[in-house]
Amino acid sequence: MDLTPDLDTPSPARVYDYFLGGSHNFASDRALAARMEQAMPDIGHIMRANRSFLRRAVRTLVAAGTRQFLDLGSGIPTVGNVHEVAGQSAPDTVVAYVDVDPVAVNHSRRLLADDPRAVVLHADLTEPDTVLDDPTLRKAIDFEQPVAVLLVGVLHQLADDPAPIIAHYRDRLAPGSYLALSHASSEERPDALALRDTYNQGYANTARMTLRTRPEIERLFSGFTLVPPGLVQLPEWRPDWPVEPDKDPRRFATYCGVGQLS
């Protein structure tokens, strides 16, 4: 599979890296990020809140005994990656990162080259069997034991209904496994539609943003039981304490949650 990056075409992983303060992005990514900020000025704050949810979810799952993570659409390594967060309290945790972006994969492999408990796959998350049957993944992850599947900030990049894809992963997981996801929505913020249009124009045929309703997002947890506090806006999911309550969590326009497979 070709891992040569296209520097002239923006990438969702690299734009996300830019908003998180990373350095693995190019001029095309920064130009699109600027247009996205024009459409929704606090988009960077929302993306950082999304990253914060990922960290809190990982800490929660590690505390619950999870020691295997499958991070789908993992993006470019930045501070607070899954293996770093999990490893702080459970050094024996195994993490598999999966992304289709060559820059994300190359940087991940360089960063994790000497880490025996992390693997990186260059694969498309929309092809579950290709991902799950990858020999490298099968050596790292024991699917007879619970696995936490992470789909954080990636499903709204899929134009087609992601429910069948998630169901495919679910059906190959052991009981006690988890699903953690976040997904953008326009229900509470109409200007998210302007962001969607800017996003879709910027990525042309390489990516599409599809905003879904709360019921549509909750349906993605079919077969999983949502753990408290259920499906909520980003800052509402088990916030770090002490924390100043957000005056209007709806402005984050992103639902998130964690479900367990019984």
PDB file of C-alpha atoms in Angstrom:
ATOM      1  CA  MET A   1       0.000   0.000   0.000  1.00  0.00           C
ATOM      2  CA  ASP A   2       1.372   3.407  -1.010  1.00  0.00           C
ATOM      3  CA  LEU A   3       2.413   5.535   1.983  1.00  0.00           C
ATOM      4  CA  THR A   4       3.504   8.584  -0.030  1.00  0.00           C
ATOM      5  CA  PRO A   5       1.562  11.627   1.249  1.00  0.00           C
ATOM      6  CA  ASP A   6      -0.209  14.038  -1.087  1.00  0.00           C
ATOM      7  CA  LEU A   7       1.032  17.396   0.196  1.00  0.00           C
ATOM      8  CA  ASP A   8      -1.369  19.427  -1.938  1.00  0.00           C
ATOM      9  CA  THR A   9      -4.561  17.780  -0.727  1.00  0.00           C
ATOM     10  CA  PRO A  10      -5.700  18.402   2.858  1.00  0.00           C
ATOM     11  CA  SER A  11      -6.160  15.411   5.124  1.00  0.00           C
ATOM     12  CA  PRO A  12      -8.642  15.112   8.029  1.00  0.00           C
ATOM     13  CA  ALA A  13      -5.917  13.598  10.225  1.00  0.00           C
ATOM     14  CA  ARG A  14      -3.490  16.432   9.504  1.00  0.00           C
ATOM     15  CA  VAL A  15      -6.111  19.181   9.946  1.00  0.00           C
ATOM     16  CA  TYR A  16      -6.998  17.619  13.298  1.00  0.00           C
ATOM     17  CA  ASP A  17      -3.295  17.583  14.159  1.00  0.00           C
ATOM     18  CA  TYR A  18      -3.120  21.313  13.391  1.00  0.00           C
ATOM     19  CA  PHE A  19      -6.048  22.128  15.685  1.00  0.00           C
ATOM     20  CA  LEU A  20      -4.451  20.069  18.463  1.00  0.00           C
ATOM     21  CA  GLY A  21      -1.258  22.082  18.176  1.00  0.00           C
ATOM     22  CA  GLY A  22       0.738  19.410  16.355  1.00  0.00           C
ATOM     23  CA  SER A  23       3.460  19.933  13.768  1.00  0.00           C
ATOM     24  CA  HIS A  24       2.652  17.166  11.278  1.00  0.00           C
ATOM     25  CA  ASN A  25       0.550  19.222   8.880  1.00  0.00           C
ATOM     26  CA  PHE A  26       1.117  21.033   5.603  1.00  0.00           C
ATOM     27  CA  ALA A  27       0.095  24.315   3.990  1.00  0.00           C
ATOM     28  CA  SER A  28      -2.966  22.747   2.380  1.00  0.00           C
ATOM     29  CA  ASP A  29      -4.139  21.497   5.780  1.00  0.00           C
ATOM     30  CA  ARG A  30      -3.600  24.867   7.460  1.00  0.00           C
ATOM     31  CA  ALA A  31      -5.444  26.688   4.667  1.00  0.00           C
ATOM     32  CA  LEU A  32      -8.500  24.480   5.100  1.00  0.00           C
ATOM     33  CA  ALA A  33      -8.294  24.849   8.892  1.00  0.00           C
ATOM     34  CA  ALA A  34      -8.436  28.634   8.462  1.00  0.00           C
ATOM     35  CA  ARG A  35     -11.578  28.348   6.335  1.00  0.00           C
ATOM     36  CA  MET A  36     -13.137  26.035   8.907  1.00  0.00           C
ATOM     37  CA  GLU A  37     -12.454  28.613  11.619  1.00  0.00           C
ATOM     38  CA  GLN A  38     -14.229  31.226   9.538  1.00  0.00           C
ATOM     39  CA  ALA A  39     -17.294  28.992   9.376  1.00  0.00           C
ATOM     40  CA  MET A  40     -17.163  28.065  13.084  1.00  0.00           C
ATOM     41  CA  PRO A  41     -14.669  30.186  15.059  1.00  0.00           C
ATOM     42  CA  ASP A  42     -14.485  27.828  18.042  1.00  0.00           C
ATOM     43  CA  ILE A  43     -13.896  24.664  16.009  1.00  0.00           C
ATOM     44  CA  GLY A  44     -10.391  24.333  17.458  1.00  0.00           C
ATOM     45  CA  HIS A  45     -11.795  24.384  20.989  1.00  0.00           C
ATOM     46  CA  ILE A  46     -14.297  21.705  20.027  1.00  0.00           C
ATOM     47  CA  MET A  47     -11.597  19.478  18.551  1.00  0.00           C
ATOM     48  CA  ARG A  48      -9.470  19.822  21.671  1.00  0.00           C
ATOM     49  CA  ALA A  49     -12.523  18.911  23.759  1.00  0.00           C
ATOM     50  CA  ASN A  50     -12.924  15.848  21.558  1.00  0.00           C
ATOM     51  CA  ARG A  51      -9.337  14.846  22.320  1.00  0.00           C
ATOM     52  CA  SER A  52      -9.982  15.379  26.006  1.00  0.00           C
ATOM     53  CA  PHE A  53     -12.969  13.019  25.823  1.00  0.00           C
ATOM     54  CA  LEU A  54     -10.704  10.373  24.294  1.00  0.00           C
ATOM     55  CA  ARG A  55      -8.279  10.664  27.200  1.00  0.00           C
ATOM     56  CA  ARG A  56     -11.036  10.461  29.811  1.00  0.00           C
ATOM     57  CA  ALA A  57     -12.634   7.475  28.095  1.00  0.00           C
ATOM     58  CA  VAL A  58      -9.327   5.606  27.955  1.00  0.00           C
ATOM     59  CA  ARG A  59      -8.620   6.271  31.623  1.00  0.00           C
ATOM     60  CA  THR A  60     -12.125   5.073  32.519  1.00  0.00           C
ATOM     61  CA  LEU A  61     -11.779   1.878  30.496  1.00  0.00           C
ATOM     62  CA  VAL A  62      -8.353   1.095  31.911  1.00  0.00           C
ATOM     63  CA  ALA A  63      -9.761   1.558  35.425  1.00  0.00           C
ATOM     64  CA  ALA A  64     -12.509  -0.912  34.466  1.00  0.00           C
ATOM     65  CA  GLY A  65      -9.865  -3.508  33.577  1.00  0.00           C
ATOM     66  CA  THR A  66      -9.525  -3.049  29.807  1.00  0.00           C
ATOM     67  CA  ARG A  67      -6.024  -3.855  28.553  1.00  0.00           C
ATOM     68  CA  GLN A  68      -6.593  -3.955  24.765  1.00  0.00           C
ATOM     69  CA  PHE A  69      -7.521  -0.989  22.581  1.00  0.00           C
ATOM     70  CA  LEU A  70      -8.287  -0.811  18.866  1.00  0.00           C
ATOM     71  CA  ASP A  71      -8.116   2.859  17.828  1.00  0.00           C
ATOM     72  CA  LEU A  72      -9.797   3.211  14.429  1.00  0.00           C
ATOM     73  CA  GLY A  73      -9.059   6.422  12.540  1.00  0.00           C
ATOM     74  CA  SER A  74      -6.380   7.143  15.112  1.00  0.00           C
ATOM     75  CA  GLY A  75      -4.818  10.092  13.307  1.00  0.00           C
ATOM     76  CA  ILE A  76      -1.372  11.570  13.867  1.00  0.00           C
ATOM     77  CA  PRO A  77       0.402  10.949  17.183  1.00  0.00           C
ATOM     78  CA  THR A  78       0.158  13.920  19.522  1.00  0.00           C
ATOM     79  CA  VAL A  79       0.493  14.374  23.259  1.00  0.00           C
ATOM     80  CA  GLY A  80      -2.049  12.260  25.105  1.00  0.00           C
ATOM     81  CA  ASN A  81      -2.245   9.350  22.682  1.00  0.00           C
ATOM     82  CA  VAL A  82      -4.008   6.178  23.776  1.00  0.00           C
ATOM     83  CA  HIS A  83      -0.873   4.205  24.652  1.00  0.00           C
ATOM     84  CA  GLU A  84       0.458   7.130  26.706  1.00  0.00           C
ATOM     85  CA  VAL A  85      -2.754   7.615  28.675  1.00  0.00           C
ATOM     86  CA  ALA A  86      -3.313   3.899  29.260  1.00  0.00           C
ATOM     87  CA  GLY A  87       0.321   3.243  30.059  1.00  0.00           C
ATOM     88  CA  GLN A  88       0.329   5.714  32.928  1.00  0.00           C
ATOM     89  CA  SER A  89      -1.679   3.322  35.092  1.00  0.00           C
ATOM     90  CA  ALA A  90      -1.480   0.047  33.144  1.00  0.00           C
ATOM     91  CA  PRO A  91       1.865  -0.437  31.361  1.00  0.00           C
ATOM     92  CA  ASP A  92       0.733  -3.851  30.110  1.00  0.00           C
ATOM     93  CA  THR A  93      -1.956  -2.303  27.882  1.00  0.00           C
ATOM     94  CA  VAL A  94      -1.767  -3.181  24.176  1.00  0.00           C
ATOM     95  CA  VAL A  95      -2.902  -0.608  21.599  1.00  0.00           C
ATOM     96  CA  ALA A  96      -3.461  -1.053  17.865  1.00  0.00           C
ATOM     97  CA  TYR A  97      -3.687   2.153  15.834  1.00  0.00           C
ATOM     98  CA  VAL A  98      -5.437   2.075  12.454  1.00  0.00           C
ATOM     99  CA  ASP A  99      -5.500   4.899   9.936  1.00  0.00           C
ATOM    100  CA  VAL A 100      -5.711   5.347   6.179  1.00  0.00           C
ATOM    101  CA  ASP A 101      -3.631   8.554   6.077  1.00  0.00           C
ATOM    102  CA  PRO A 102       0.035   7.908   5.080  1.00  0.00           C
ATOM    103  CA  VAL A 103       1.403  10.737   7.238  1.00  0.00           C
ATOM    104  CA  ALA A 104      -0.474   9.470  10.287  1.00  0.00           C
ATOM    105  CA  VAL A 105       0.783   5.933   9.716  1.00  0.00           C
ATOM    106  CA  ASN A 106       4.405   6.927   9.044  1.00  0.00           C
ATOM    107  CA  HIS A 107       4.653   9.157  12.106  1.00  0.00           C
ATOM    108  CA  SER A 108       2.923   6.579  14.271  1.00  0.00           C
ATOM    109  CA  ARG A 109       5.326   3.859  13.187  1.00  0.00           C
ATOM    110  CA  ARG A 110       8.355   6.050  13.847  1.00  0.00           C
ATOM    111  CA  LEU A 111       7.041   7.070  17.260  1.00  0.00           C
ATOM    112  CA  LEU A 112       6.182   3.523  18.296  1.00  0.00           C
ATOM    113  CA  ALA A 113       9.028   1.629  16.639  1.00  0.00           C
ATOM    114  CA  ASP A 114      10.507   0.610  19.991  1.00  0.00           C
ATOM    115  CA  ASP A 115       7.228   0.034  21.810  1.00  0.00           C
ATOM    116  CA  PRO A 116       6.363  -3.690  21.894  1.00  0.00           C
ATOM    117  CA  ARG A 117       2.828  -3.000  23.136  1.00  0.00           C
ATOM    118  CA  ALA A 118       1.697  -0.828  20.225  1.00  0.00           C
ATOM    119  CA  VAL A 119       1.174  -1.626  16.551  1.00  0.00           C
ATOM    120  CA  VAL A 120       0.193   0.565  13.613  1.00  0.00           C
ATOM    121  CA  LEU A 121      -1.883  -0.553  10.626  1.00  0.00           C
ATOM    122  CA  HIS A 122      -2.335   1.292   7.355  1.00  0.00           C
ATOM    123  CA  ALA A 123      -5.911   0.270   6.636  1.00  0.00           C
ATOM    124  CA  ASP A 124      -9.398   1.597   5.996  1.00  0.00           C
ATOM    125  CA  LEU A 125     -11.682   1.252   9.011  1.00  0.00           C
ATOM    126  CA  THR A 126     -14.663   0.817   6.667  1.00  0.00           C
ATOM    127  CA  GLU A 127     -13.256  -2.610   5.753  1.00  0.00           C
ATOM    128  CA  PRO A 128     -13.631  -4.456   9.068  1.00  0.00           C
ATOM    129  CA  ASP A 129     -12.497  -7.879   7.866  1.00  0.00           C
ATOM    130  CA  THR A 130      -9.332  -6.420   6.341  1.00  0.00           C
ATOM    131  CA  VAL A 131      -8.555  -4.738   9.645  1.00  0.00           C
ATOM    132  CA  LEU A 132      -9.509  -7.607  11.941  1.00  0.00           C
ATOM    133  CA  ASP A 133      -7.775 -10.301   9.885  1.00  0.00           C
ATOM    134  CA  ASP A 134      -4.500  -8.401   9.569  1.00  0.00           C
ATOM    135  CA  PRO A 135      -1.714 -10.719  10.824  1.00  0.00           C
ATOM    136  CA  THR A 136       0.013  -7.911  12.710  1.00  0.00           C
ATOM    137  CA  LEU A 137      -3.193  -7.071  14.532  1.00  0.00           C
ATOM    138  CA  ARG A 138      -3.942 -10.719  15.336  1.00  0.00           C
ATOM    139  CA  LYS A 139      -0.515 -11.085  16.959  1.00  0.00           C
ATOM    140  CA  ALA A 140      -1.064  -8.009  19.114  1.00  0.00           C
ATOM    141  CA  ILE A 141      -4.727  -8.309  20.091  1.00  0.00           C
ATOM    142  CA  ASP A 142      -6.432 -11.377  21.558  1.00  0.00           C
ATOM    143  CA  PHE A 143     -10.020 -11.149  20.344  1.00  0.00           C
ATOM    144  CA  GLU A 144     -11.034 -13.920  22.718  1.00  0.00           C
ATOM    145  CA  GLN A 145     -10.627 -11.284  25.431  1.00  0.00           C
ATOM    146  CA  PRO A 146     -12.408  -7.901  25.764  1.00  0.00           C
ATOM    147  CA  VAL A 147     -11.244  -5.099  23.483  1.00  0.00           C
ATOM    148  CA  ALA A 148     -12.117  -1.408  23.563  1.00  0.00           C
ATOM    149  CA  VAL A 149     -12.874  -0.108  20.061  1.00  0.00           C
ATOM    150  CA  LEU A 150     -12.340   3.647  19.733  1.00  0.00           C
ATOM    151  CA  LEU A 151     -14.067   5.643  16.979  1.00  0.00           C
ATOM    152  CA  VAL A 152     -13.465   9.162  18.226  1.00  0.00           C
ATOM    153  CA  GLY A 153     -14.157  12.055  15.874  1.00  0.00           C
ATOM    154  CA  VAL A 154     -14.096   9.902  12.754  1.00  0.00           C
ATOM    155  CA  LEU A 155     -17.576   8.563  11.967  1.00  0.00           C
ATOM    156  CA  HIS A 156     -18.917  11.906  10.733  1.00  0.00           C
ATOM    157  CA  GLN A 157     -16.317  11.598   7.970  1.00  0.00           C
ATOM    158  CA  LEU A 158     -18.296   8.705   6.515  1.00  0.00           C
ATOM    159  CA  ALA A 159     -21.073   9.579   4.085  1.00  0.00           C
ATOM    160  CA  ASP A 160     -22.655   6.125   4.282  1.00  0.00           C
ATOM    161  CA  ASP A 161     -24.396   4.874   7.398  1.00  0.00           C
ATOM    162  CA  PRO A 162     -21.642   3.598   9.715  1.00  0.00           C
ATOM    163  CA  ALA A 163     -24.001   1.337  11.689  1.00  0.00           C
ATOM    164  CA  PRO A 164     -23.339  -1.804   9.562  1.00  0.00           C
ATOM    165  CA  ILE A 165     -19.585  -1.230   9.862  1.00  0.00           C
ATOM    166  CA  ILE A 166     -19.765  -0.949  13.643  1.00  0.00           C
ATOM    167  CA  ALA A 167     -22.002  -4.012  13.799  1.00  0.00           C
ATOM    168  CA  HIS A 168     -19.372  -5.982  11.874  1.00  0.00           C
ATOM    169  CA  TYR A 169     -16.713  -5.092  14.428  1.00  0.00           C
ATOM    170  CA  ARG A 170     -19.140  -5.752  17.291  1.00  0.00           C
ATOM    171  CA  ASP A 171     -19.950  -9.249  16.087  1.00  0.00           C
ATOM    172  CA  ARG A 172     -16.296 -10.216  16.290  1.00  0.00           C
ATOM    173  CA  LEU A 173     -15.694  -8.880  19.796  1.00  0.00           C
ATOM    174  CA  ALA A 174     -15.722 -10.848  23.034  1.00  0.00           C
ATOM    175  CA  PRO A 175     -18.365 -10.117  25.693  1.00  0.00           C
ATOM    176  CA  GLY A 176     -17.247  -7.315  27.980  1.00  0.00           C
ATOM    177  CA  SER A 177     -15.735  -5.338  25.107  1.00  0.00           C
ATOM    178  CA  TYR A 178     -16.405  -1.628  24.766  1.00  0.00           C
ATOM    179  CA  LEU A 179     -17.206   0.919  22.077  1.00  0.00           C
ATOM    180  CA  ALA A 180     -16.263   4.569  22.605  1.00  0.00           C
ATOM    181  CA  LEU A 181     -17.222   7.126  19.982  1.00  0.00           C
ATOM    182  CA  SER A 182     -17.886  10.781  19.332  1.00  0.00           C
ATOM    183  CA  HIS A 183     -19.825  12.220  16.424  1.00  0.00           C
ATOM    184  CA  ALA A 184     -20.603  15.753  15.219  1.00  0.00           C
ATOM    185  CA  SER A 185     -24.221  16.924  15.003  1.00  0.00           C
ATOM    186  CA  SER A 186     -26.009  20.070  13.866  1.00  0.00           C
ATOM    187  CA  GLU A 187     -29.068  19.652  16.090  1.00  0.00           C
ATOM    188  CA  GLU A 188     -27.963  22.238  18.630  1.00  0.00           C
ATOM    189  CA  ARG A 189     -25.852  24.458  16.362  1.00  0.00           C
ATOM    190  CA  PRO A 190     -27.104  25.409  12.897  1.00  0.00           C
ATOM    191  CA  ASP A 191     -23.732  26.939  12.002  1.00  0.00           C
ATOM    192  CA  ALA A 192     -22.348  23.393  11.984  1.00  0.00           C
ATOM    193  CA  LEU A 193     -23.957  23.170   8.553  1.00  0.00           C
ATOM    194  CA  ALA A 194     -21.664  25.946   7.310  1.00  0.00           C
ATOM    195  CA  LEU A 195     -18.712  24.049   8.759  1.00  0.00           C
ATOM    196  CA  ARG A 196     -19.867  20.889   6.998  1.00  0.00           C
ATOM    197  CA  ASP A 197     -20.085  22.700   3.663  1.00  0.00           C
ATOM    198  CA  THR A 198     -16.612  24.214   4.105  1.00  0.00           C
ATOM    199  CA  TYR A 199     -15.242  20.813   5.075  1.00  0.00           C
ATOM    200  CA  ASN A 200     -16.769  19.084   2.068  1.00  0.00           C
ATOM    201  CA  GLN A 201     -15.603  21.749  -0.365  1.00  0.00           C
ATOM    202  CA  GLY A 202     -12.089  21.611   1.086  1.00  0.00           C
ATOM    203  CA  TYR A 203     -11.709  17.866   0.885  1.00  0.00           C
ATOM    204  CA  ALA A 204     -13.482  17.504  -2.473  1.00  0.00           C
ATOM    205  CA  ASN A 205     -13.630  13.761  -3.122  1.00  0.00           C
ATOM    206  CA  THR A 206     -11.230  12.648  -0.386  1.00  0.00           C
ATOM    207  CA  ALA A 207     -13.577  13.021   2.622  1.00  0.00           C
ATOM    208  CA  ARG A 208     -17.134  14.055   3.411  1.00  0.00           C
ATOM    209  CA  MET A 209     -18.709  15.325   6.602  1.00  0.00           C
ATOM    210  CA  THR A 210     -22.127  13.930   7.436  1.00  0.00           C
ATOM    211  CA  LEU A 211     -23.859  15.420  10.471  1.00  0.00           C
ATOM    212  CA  ARG A 212     -26.246  13.040  12.206  1.00  0.00           C
ATOM    213  CA  THR A 213     -28.976  13.477  14.796  1.00  0.00           C
ATOM    214  CA  ARG A 214     -28.778  12.283  18.370  1.00  0.00           C
ATOM    215  CA  PRO A 215     -31.092   9.288  17.674  1.00  0.00           C
ATOM    216  CA  GLU A 216     -28.973   8.348  14.651  1.00  0.00           C
ATOM    217  CA  ILE A 217     -25.805   8.485  16.744  1.00  0.00           C
ATOM    218  CA  GLU A 218     -27.344   6.544  19.628  1.00  0.00           C
ATOM    219  CA  ARG A 219     -28.331   3.823  17.156  1.00  0.00           C
ATOM    220  CA  LEU A 220     -24.624   3.243  16.475  1.00  0.00           C
ATOM    221  CA  PHE A 221     -24.430   1.652  19.937  1.00  0.00           C
ATOM    222  CA  SER A 222     -26.805  -1.144  18.915  1.00  0.00           C
ATOM    223  CA  GLY A 223     -25.828  -4.253  20.868  1.00  0.00           C
ATOM    224  CA  PHE A 224     -23.914  -2.204  23.441  1.00  0.00           C
ATOM    225  CA  THR A 225     -25.219  -0.882  26.749  1.00  0.00           C
ATOM    226  CA  LEU A 226     -24.343   2.767  27.268  1.00  0.00           C
ATOM    227  CA  VAL A 227     -22.520   3.376  30.536  1.00  0.00           C
ATOM    228  CA  PRO A 228     -23.371   6.478  32.605  1.00  0.00           C
ATOM    229  CA  PRO A 229     -23.780   9.297  31.781  1.00  0.00           C
ATOM    230  CA  GLY A 230     -24.973   7.908  28.443  1.00  0.00           C
ATOM    231  CA  LEU A 231     -24.827   9.827  25.173  1.00  0.00           C
ATOM    232  CA  VAL A 232     -23.966  13.446  25.985  1.00  0.00           C
ATOM    233  CA  GLN A 233     -22.080  16.467  24.683  1.00  0.00           C
ATOM    234  CA  LEU A 234     -18.264  16.353  24.912  1.00  0.00           C
ATOM    235  CA  PRO A 235     -17.721  18.254  28.189  1.00  0.00           C
ATOM    236  CA  GLU A 236     -20.521  16.341  29.930  1.00  0.00           C
ATOM    237  CA  TRP A 237     -18.915  12.885  29.725  1.00  0.00           C
ATOM    238  CA  ARG A 238     -17.270  12.277  33.115  1.00  0.00           C
ATOM    239  CA  PRO A 239     -15.457  15.620  33.265  1.00  0.00           C
ATOM    240  CA  ASP A 240     -12.210  15.854  35.185  1.00  0.00           C
ATOM    241  CA  TRP A 241     -12.693  17.108  38.722  1.00  0.00           C
ATOM    242  CA  PRO A 242     -12.552  19.840  39.775  1.00  0.00           C
ATOM    243  CA  VAL A 243     -13.876  21.447  36.627  1.00  0.00           C
ATOM    244  CA  GLU A 244     -15.909  24.547  35.914  1.00  0.00           C
ATOM    245  CA  PRO A 245     -19.209  23.408  34.362  1.00  0.00           C
ATOM    246  CA  ASP A 246     -19.640  24.542  30.797  1.00  0.00           C
ATOM    247  CA  LYS A 247     -22.440  27.091  30.623  1.00  0.00           C
ATOM    248  CA  ASP A 248     -23.738  25.685  27.345  1.00  0.00           C
ATOM    249  CA  PRO A 249     -22.408  22.206  26.495  1.00  0.00           C
ATOM    250  CA  ARG A 250     -24.648  22.140  23.410  1.00  0.00           C
ATOM    251  CA  ARG A 251     -22.265  24.545  21.686  1.00  0.00           C
ATOM    252  CA  PHE A 252     -19.783  21.675  21.267  1.00  0.00           C
ATOM    253  CA  ALA A 253     -22.152  20.128  18.694  1.00  0.00           C
ATOM    254  CA  THR A 254     -20.632  16.690  19.279  1.00  0.00           C
ATOM    255  CA  TYR A 255     -22.226  13.739  21.047  1.00  0.00           C
ATOM    256  CA  CYS A 256     -20.056  11.150  22.745  1.00  0.00           C
ATOM    257  CA  GLY A 257     -20.499   7.999  24.759  1.00  0.00           C
ATOM    258  CA  VAL A 258     -19.131   4.618  25.797  1.00  0.00           C
ATOM    259  CA  GLY A 259     -21.033   1.338  25.567  1.00  0.00           C
ATOM    260  CA  GLN A 260     -20.264  -2.164  26.797  1.00  0.00           C
ATOM    261  CA  LEU A 261     -21.020  -5.397  24.993  1.00  0.00           C
ATOM    262  CA  SER A 262     -22.845  -7.905  27.182  1.00  0.00           C
TER     263      SER A 262
END
